PDB file of C-alpha atoms and ligand atoms in Angstrom:
ATOM      1  CA  UNK Y  28      19.312  -2.800   8.333  1.00 97.00           C
ATOM      2  CA  UNK Y  29      20.702  -6.304   8.971  1.00 98.00           C
ATOM      3  CA  UNK Y  30      18.848  -9.591   9.188  1.00 98.00           C
ATOM      4  CA  UNK Y  31      20.224 -12.168  11.593  1.00 98.00           C
ATOM      5  CA  UNK Y  32      19.273 -15.826  11.155  1.00 98.00           C
ATOM      6  CA  UNK Y  33      20.178 -17.649  14.369  1.00 98.00           C
ATOM      7  CA  UNK Y  34      19.679 -21.436  14.363  1.00 98.00           C
ATOM      8  CA  UNK Y  35      19.689 -22.616  17.957  1.00 97.00           C
ATOM      9  CA  UNK Y  36      18.853 -25.652  20.067  1.00 96.00           C
ATOM     10  CA  UNK Y  37      15.217 -25.831  21.145  1.00 95.00           C
ATOM     11  CA  UNK Y  38      16.320 -25.809  24.796  1.00 94.00           C
ATOM     12  CA  UNK Y  39      18.074 -22.441  24.318  1.00 97.00           C
ATOM     13  CA  UNK Y  40      15.317 -20.749  22.311  1.00 97.00           C
ATOM     14  CA  UNK Y  41      13.220 -19.656  25.327  1.00 97.00           C
ATOM     15  CA  UNK Y  42      16.122 -18.055  27.180  1.00 97.00           C
ATOM     16  CA  UNK Y  43      17.359 -16.311  24.044  1.00 98.00           C
ATOM     17  CA  UNK Y  44      13.945 -14.952  23.040  1.00 98.00           C
ATOM     18  CA  UNK Y  45      13.396 -13.677  26.614  1.00 98.00           C
ATOM     19  CA  UNK Y  46      16.735 -11.855  26.430  1.00 98.00           C
ATOM     20  CA  UNK Y  47      15.933 -10.404  22.986  1.00 98.00           C
ATOM     21  CA  UNK Y  48      12.538  -9.201  24.226  1.00 98.00           C
ATOM     22  CA  UNK Y  49      14.135  -7.595  27.295  1.00 98.00           C
ATOM     23  CA  UNK Y  50      16.640  -5.911  24.992  1.00 97.00           C
ATOM     24  CA  UNK Y  51      13.801  -4.409  22.954  1.00 97.00           C
ATOM     25  CA  UNK Y  52      14.614  -6.390  19.808  1.00 98.00           C
ATOM     26  CA  UNK Y  53      12.030  -7.516  17.277  1.00 98.00           C
ATOM     27  CA  UNK Y  54      12.215 -11.099  16.093  1.00 98.00           C
ATOM     28  CA  UNK Y  55      10.321 -14.056  14.630  1.00 98.00           C
ATOM     29  CA  UNK Y  56      10.719 -17.561  15.975  1.00 98.00           C
ATOM     30  CA  UNK Y  57      10.353 -20.437  13.495  1.00 98.00           C
ATOM     31  CA  UNK Y  58      10.297 -24.152  14.310  1.00 98.00           C
ATOM     32  CA  UNK Y  59      12.845 -25.822  12.030  1.00 98.00           C
ATOM     33  CA  UNK Y  60      14.576 -29.166  11.586  1.00 97.00           C
ATOM     34  CA  UNK Y  61      18.306 -29.766  11.265  1.00 93.00           C
ATOM     35  CA  UNK Y  62      19.224 -31.481   8.018  1.00 92.00           C
ATOM     36  CA  UNK Y  63      21.812 -33.781   9.587  1.00 88.00           C
ATOM     37  CA  UNK Y  64      20.292 -34.850  12.913  1.00 88.00           C
ATOM     38  CA  UNK Y  65      16.723 -34.460  11.592  1.00 89.00           C
ATOM     39  CA  UNK Y  66      15.743 -33.135  15.010  1.00 91.00           C
ATOM     40  CA  UNK Y  67      13.747 -30.040  15.796  1.00 94.00           C
ATOM     41  CA  UNK Y  68      15.665 -26.836  16.335  1.00 96.00           C
ATOM     42  CA  UNK Y  69      14.659 -23.182  16.360  1.00 98.00           C
ATOM     43  CA  UNK Y  70      15.463 -20.451  13.849  1.00 98.00           C
ATOM     44  CA  UNK Y  71      15.156 -16.887  15.069  1.00 98.00           C
ATOM     45  CA  UNK Y  72      14.965 -14.063  12.505  1.00 98.00           C
ATOM     46  CA  UNK Y  73      16.057 -10.760  13.968  1.00 98.00           C
ATOM     47  CA  UNK Y  74      15.831  -7.530  11.985  1.00 98.00           C
ATOM     48  CA  UNK Y  75      18.216  -5.058  13.568  1.00 98.00           C
ATOM     49  CA  UNK Y  76      19.813  -1.666  12.965  1.00 97.00           C
ATOM     50  CA  UNK Y  77      23.545  -2.011  12.204  1.00 97.00           C
ATOM     51  CA  UNK Y  78      24.546  -0.206  15.422  1.00 98.00           C
ATOM     52  CA  UNK Y  79      22.654  -2.798  17.499  1.00 98.00           C
ATOM     53  CA  UNK Y  80      23.986  -5.838  15.633  1.00 98.00           C
ATOM     54  CA  UNK Y  81      26.852  -6.572  18.022  1.00 98.00           C
ATOM     55  CA  UNK Y  82      24.566  -6.481  21.071  1.00 98.00           C
ATOM     56  CA  UNK Y  83      22.204  -8.954  19.366  1.00 98.00           C
ATOM     57  CA  UNK Y  84      25.113 -11.265  18.541  1.00 98.00           C
ATOM     58  CA  UNK Y  85      26.317 -11.021  22.151  1.00 98.00           C
ATOM     59  CA  UNK Y  86      22.866 -12.093  23.382  1.00 98.00           C
ATOM     60  CA  UNK Y  87      22.862 -15.045  20.977  1.00 98.00           C
ATOM     61  CA  UNK Y  88      26.348 -16.079  22.047  1.00 97.00           C
ATOM     62  CA  UNK Y  89      25.694 -15.796  25.770  1.00 97.00           C
ATOM     63  CA  UNK Y  90      22.378 -17.677  25.719  1.00 98.00           C
ATOM     64  CA  UNK Y  91      23.306 -20.666  23.554  1.00 97.00           C
ATOM     65  CA  UNK Y  92      25.241 -23.646  24.814  1.00 95.00           C
ATOM     66  CA  UNK Y  93      27.361 -26.098  22.822  1.00 95.00           C
ATOM     67  CA  UNK Y  94      26.147 -29.674  23.295  1.00 92.00           C
ATOM     68  CA  UNK Y  95      27.493 -33.073  22.392  1.00 93.00           C
ATOM     69  CA  UNK Y  96      25.155 -35.591  20.803  1.00 87.00           C
ATOM     70  CA  UNK Y  97      25.613 -39.133  19.605  1.00 89.00           C
ATOM     71  CA  UNK Y  98      24.090 -40.226  16.315  1.00 86.00           C
ATOM     72  CA  UNK Y  99      23.983 -43.554  14.531  1.00 82.00           C
ATOM     73  CA  UNK Y 100      25.485 -43.256  11.031  1.00 78.00           C
ATOM     74  CA  UNK Y 101      23.578 -44.653   8.058  1.00 77.00           C
ATOM     75  CA  UNK Y 102      24.278 -48.407   7.776  1.00 78.00           C
ATOM     76  CA  UNK Y 103      26.307 -49.487   4.705  1.00 79.00           C
ATOM     77  CA  UNK Y 104      24.800 -51.635   1.951  1.00 83.00           C
ATOM     78  CA  UNK Y 105      25.103 -55.215   3.238  1.00 84.00           C
ATOM     79  CA  UNK Y 106      25.406 -58.591   1.563  1.00 86.00           C
ATOM     80  CA  UNK Y 107      23.146 -61.343   2.942  1.00 87.00           C
ATOM     81  CA  UNK Y 108      24.714 -62.871   6.060  1.00 85.00           C
ATOM     82  CA  UNK Y 109      26.974 -59.876   6.799  1.00 87.00           C
ATOM     83  CA  UNK Y 110      26.808 -58.352  10.248  1.00 83.00           C
ATOM     84  CA  UNK Y 111      26.977 -54.607  10.888  1.00 81.00           C
ATOM     85  CA  UNK Y 112      27.358 -53.175  14.374  1.00 81.00           C
ATOM     86  CA  UNK Y 113      26.463 -49.477  14.430  1.00 79.00           C
ATOM     87  CA  UNK Y 114      29.079 -47.296  16.110  1.00 86.00           C
ATOM     88  CA  UNK Y 115      27.456 -44.060  17.268  1.00 89.00           C
ATOM     89  CA  UNK Y 116      29.445 -40.969  16.282  1.00 88.00           C
ATOM     90  CA  UNK Y 117      29.768 -37.880  18.429  1.00 92.00           C
ATOM     91  CA  UNK Y 118      28.806 -34.487  16.973  1.00 90.00           C
ATOM     92  CA  UNK Y 119      28.979 -31.043  18.543  1.00 90.00           C
ATOM     93  CA  UNK Y 120      25.819 -29.000  18.121  1.00 89.00           C
ATOM     94  CA  UNK Y 121      25.642 -25.236  18.467  1.00 83.00           C
ATOM     95  CA  UNK Y 122      25.698 -23.024  20.586  1.00 92.00           C
ATOM     96  CA  UNK Y 123      24.250 -21.156  17.586  1.00 97.00           C
ATOM     97  CA  UNK Y 124      24.690 -21.126  13.813  1.00 97.00           C
ATOM     98  CA  UNK Y 125      24.370 -17.525  12.728  1.00 98.00           C
ATOM     99  CA  UNK Y 126      24.003 -15.863   9.319  1.00 98.00           C
ATOM    100  CA  UNK Y 127      24.001 -12.071   9.059  1.00 98.00           C
ATOM    101  CA  UNK Y 128      22.607 -10.499   5.884  1.00 98.00           C
ATOM    102  CA  UNK Y 129      22.253  -7.002   4.533  1.00 98.00           C
ATOM    103  CA  UNK Y 130      18.628  -6.017   4.055  1.00 98.00           C
ATOM    104  CA  UNK Y 131      18.109  -4.137   0.799  1.00 97.00           C
ATOM    105  CA  UNK Y 132      14.788  -2.688   1.827  1.00 97.00           C
ATOM    106  CA  UNK Y 133      12.568  -2.892   4.925  1.00 96.00           C
ATOM    107  CA  UNK Y 134       8.911  -1.872   4.855  1.00 96.00           C
ATOM    108  CA  UNK Y 135       5.949  -2.278   7.163  1.00 94.00           C
ATOM    109  CA  UNK Y 136       2.639  -1.709   5.403  1.00 96.00           C
TER     110      UNK Y 136
HETATM  111  P1  LIG M  41      21.915 -30.346  11.861  1.00 85.36           P
HETATM  112  O1  LIG M  41      21.992 -30.261  10.393  1.00 85.36           O
HETATM  113  O2  LIG M  41      20.980 -31.340  12.456  1.00 85.36           O
HETATM  114  O3  LIG M  41      23.397 -30.631  12.396  1.00 85.36           O
HETATM  115  C1  LIG M  41      23.666 -30.896  13.762  1.00 85.36           C
HETATM  116  C2  LIG M  41      25.154 -31.031  14.000  1.00 85.36           C
HETATM  117  O4  LIG M  41      25.634 -32.178  13.318  1.00 85.36           O
HETATM  118  C3  LIG M  41      25.966 -29.847  13.460  1.00 85.36           C
HETATM  119  O5  LIG M  41      26.006 -28.853  14.468  1.00 85.36           O
HETATM  120  C4  LIG M  41      27.301 -30.471  13.159  1.00 85.36           C
HETATM  121  O6  LIG M  41      28.111 -30.541  14.339  1.00 85.36           O
HETATM  122  C5  LIG M  41      26.953 -31.907  12.801  1.00 85.36           C
HETATM  123  N1  LIG M  41      26.906 -32.106  11.348  1.00 85.36           N
HETATM  124  C6  LIG M  41      26.105 -31.510  10.445  1.00 85.36           C
HETATM  125  N2  LIG M  41      26.316 -31.977   9.211  1.00 85.36           N
HETATM  126  C7  LIG M  41      27.274 -32.919   9.338  1.00 85.36           C
HETATM  127  C8  LIG M  41      27.925 -33.805   8.435  1.00 85.36           C
HETATM  128  N3  LIG M  41      27.641 -33.791   7.110  1.00 85.36           N
HETATM  129  N4  LIG M  41      28.885 -34.651   8.936  1.00 85.36           N
HETATM  130  C9  LIG M  41      29.183 -34.654  10.236  1.00 85.36           C
HETATM  131  N5  LIG M  41      28.590 -33.866  11.158  1.00 85.36           N
HETATM  132  C10 LIG M  41      27.653 -33.013  10.720  1.00 85.36           C
HETATM  133  P2  LIG M  41      26.037 -27.316  14.052  1.00 85.36           P
HETATM  134  O7  LIG M  41      27.092 -27.073  13.015  1.00 85.36           O
HETATM  135  O8  LIG M  41      26.161 -26.536  15.324  1.00 85.36           O
HETATM  136  O9  LIG M  41      24.648 -27.004  13.357  1.00 85.36           O
HETATM  137  C11 LIG M  41      23.437 -26.940  14.111  1.00 85.36           C
HETATM  138  C12 LIG M  41      22.274 -26.752  13.157  1.00 85.36           C
HETATM  139  O10 LIG M  41      22.442 -25.506  12.474  1.00 85.36           O
HETATM  140  C13 LIG M  41      22.181 -27.796  12.040  1.00 85.36           C
HETATM  141  O11 LIG M  41      21.502 -28.946  12.495  1.00 85.36           O
HETATM  142  C14 LIG M  41      21.397 -27.041  10.963  1.00 85.36           C
HETATM  143  O12 LIG M  41      20.016 -26.997  11.299  1.00 85.36           O
HETATM  144  C15 LIG M  41      21.959 -25.629  11.122  1.00 85.36           C
HETATM  145  N6  LIG M  41      23.094 -25.366  10.208  1.00 85.36           N
HETATM  146  C16 LIG M  41      24.402 -25.573  10.455  1.00 85.36           C
HETATM  147  N7  LIG M  41      25.141 -25.182   9.407  1.00 85.36           N
HETATM  148  C17 LIG M  41      24.292 -24.732   8.479  1.00 85.36           C
HETATM  149  C18 LIG M  41      24.444 -24.204   7.142  1.00 85.36           C
HETATM  150  N8  LIG M  41      25.658 -24.057   6.575  1.00 85.36           N
HETATM  151  N9  LIG M  41      23.335 -23.842   6.472  1.00 85.36           N
HETATM  152  C19 LIG M  41      22.110 -23.970   7.018  1.00 85.36           C
HETATM  153  N10 LIG M  41      21.892 -24.455   8.267  1.00 85.36           N
HETATM  154  C20 LIG M  41      22.962 -24.840   8.981  1.00 85.36           C
END
């Protein structure tokens, strides 16, 4: 068995979980926070048989959109009287950040 961790934008989570449900896949949805943007995102854990892995990855890929966001970088340490004008930087987020792991053992008690 494989375990897929898919970190996706909150706005894509509903569409993706609908598609996974329709595809008969089992999953757990966790509310998470991105370390860089410190904004809410969604992590979906999907336990899947190896032969169904590619179809799960296709669903993730086709339901998650790449977005552009602007963030304000951390201001530098300033001396009194110095002026700092924040220049927002552009970052690309998603479609999805995906980790696939081998599951050593899977039990349901
Ligand atoms: P965040 O950490 O909030 O990152 C959001 C986006 O900001 C990232 O999009 C990336 O484009 C940019 N970014 C992240 N760290 C950066 C840095 N040090 N300097 C400049 N730009 C930076 P994605 O790469 O698509 O990642 C989306 C979310 O997926 C991340 O949200 C995080 O929650 C997760 N993620 C990404 N890579 C990960 C990793 N290696 N391990 C664990 N989680 C990861």
